[in-house]
């Protein structure tokens, strides 16, 4: 968690809020003391029908070809 002084929040509020939007939790300090926390809100979950539609759009995976590709990249004895 990053500390931001109340002065920095006042002078650069938009940038601080943008950091929180990207997922950073920020503690606001006043005279060196922590007084508040700014954190991103939880994002709403996706509906089941949307998840199923996305899953159906994924390409098929050939397990044997995937294993062969992984063996080429990693030590086969792992």
Coordinates of C-alpha atoms in Angstrom, one line a residue:
X1 CA 0.0 0.0 0.0
X2 CA 1.4 3.4 -1.0
X3 CA 1.2 6.5 1.2
X4 CA 0.1 9.8 -0.3
X5 CA 0.0 13.0 1.6
X6 CA -3.1 15.1 1.7
X7 CA -1.2 17.8 -0.1
X8 CA -0.3 15.5 -3.0
X9 CA -3.8 14.3 -3.1
X10 CA -5.0 17.9 -3.5
X11 CA -2.4 18.8 -6.1
X12 CA -2.5 15.5 -8.1
X13 CA -5.9 14.1 -7.2
X14 CA -6.7 12.9 -10.7
X15 CA -3.5 10.9 -10.9
X16 CA -4.0 9.4 -7.5
X17 CA -7.5 8.3 -8.3
X18 CA -6.3 6.8 -11.6
X19 CA -3.8 4.7 -9.7
X20 CA -6.6 3.4 -7.5
X21 CA -8.6 2.7 -10.7
X22 CA -5.8 0.5 -11.9
X23 CA -6.0 -1.5 -8.6
X24 CA -3.6 0.2 -6.2
X25 CA -4.6 0.7 -2.6
X26 CA -3.5 4.1 -1.3
X27 CA -3.2 5.4 2.2
X28 CA -3.8 9.1 2.7
X29 CA -1.6 10.8 5.3
X30 CA -2.0 14.1 7.2
X31 CA 1.1 15.4 9.0
X32 CA 2.7 12.0 8.6
X33 CA -0.3 10.2 10.2
X34 CA -2.5 7.8 8.3
X35 CA -6.0 9.1 8.1
X36 CA -7.8 7.4 5.2
X37 CA -7.6 4.7 2.6
X38 CA -8.4 5.0 -1.1
X39 CA -8.9 1.6 -2.8
X40 CA -10.5 0.3 -5.9
X41 CA -14.1 -1.0 -5.7
X42 CA -14.7 -4.6 -6.4
X43 CA -15.6 -5.2 -10.0
X44 CA -18.9 -6.9 -10.6
X45 CA -18.8 -10.6 -11.7
X46 CA -19.7 -11.7 -15.1
X47 CA -23.0 -13.4 -15.8
X48 CA -23.0 -17.1 -16.4
X49 CA -24.4 -16.9 -19.9
X50 CA -21.6 -14.5 -20.9
X51 CA -18.9 -16.8 -19.4
X52 CA -20.4 -19.8 -21.3
X53 CA -20.5 -17.8 -24.5
X54 CA -16.8 -16.9 -24.1
X55 CA -15.9 -20.5 -23.2
X56 CA -17.7 -21.8 -26.4
X57 CA -15.6 -19.3 -28.4
X58 CA -12.3 -20.7 -27.2
X59 CA -10.3 -22.8 -29.7
X60 CA -10.1 -26.6 -29.2
X61 CA -6.9 -27.9 -27.6
X62 CA -5.2 -31.1 -28.7
X63 CA -3.8 -32.5 -25.5
X64 CA -1.0 -34.5 -27.2
X65 CA 0.1 -31.5 -29.2
X66 CA 0.1 -29.4 -26.1
X67 CA 2.2 -31.9 -24.2
X68 CA 4.7 -32.0 -27.2
X69 CA 4.9 -28.2 -27.2
X70 CA 5.5 -28.1 -23.5
X71 CA 8.2 -30.8 -23.8
X72 CA 10.0 -28.7 -26.4
X73 CA 10.1 -25.7 -24.0
X74 CA 10.8 -27.6 -20.8
X75 CA 12.9 -30.5 -19.6
X76 CA 10.9 -33.5 -20.7
X77 CA 11.7 -35.4 -17.5
X78 CA 9.9 -32.9 -15.2

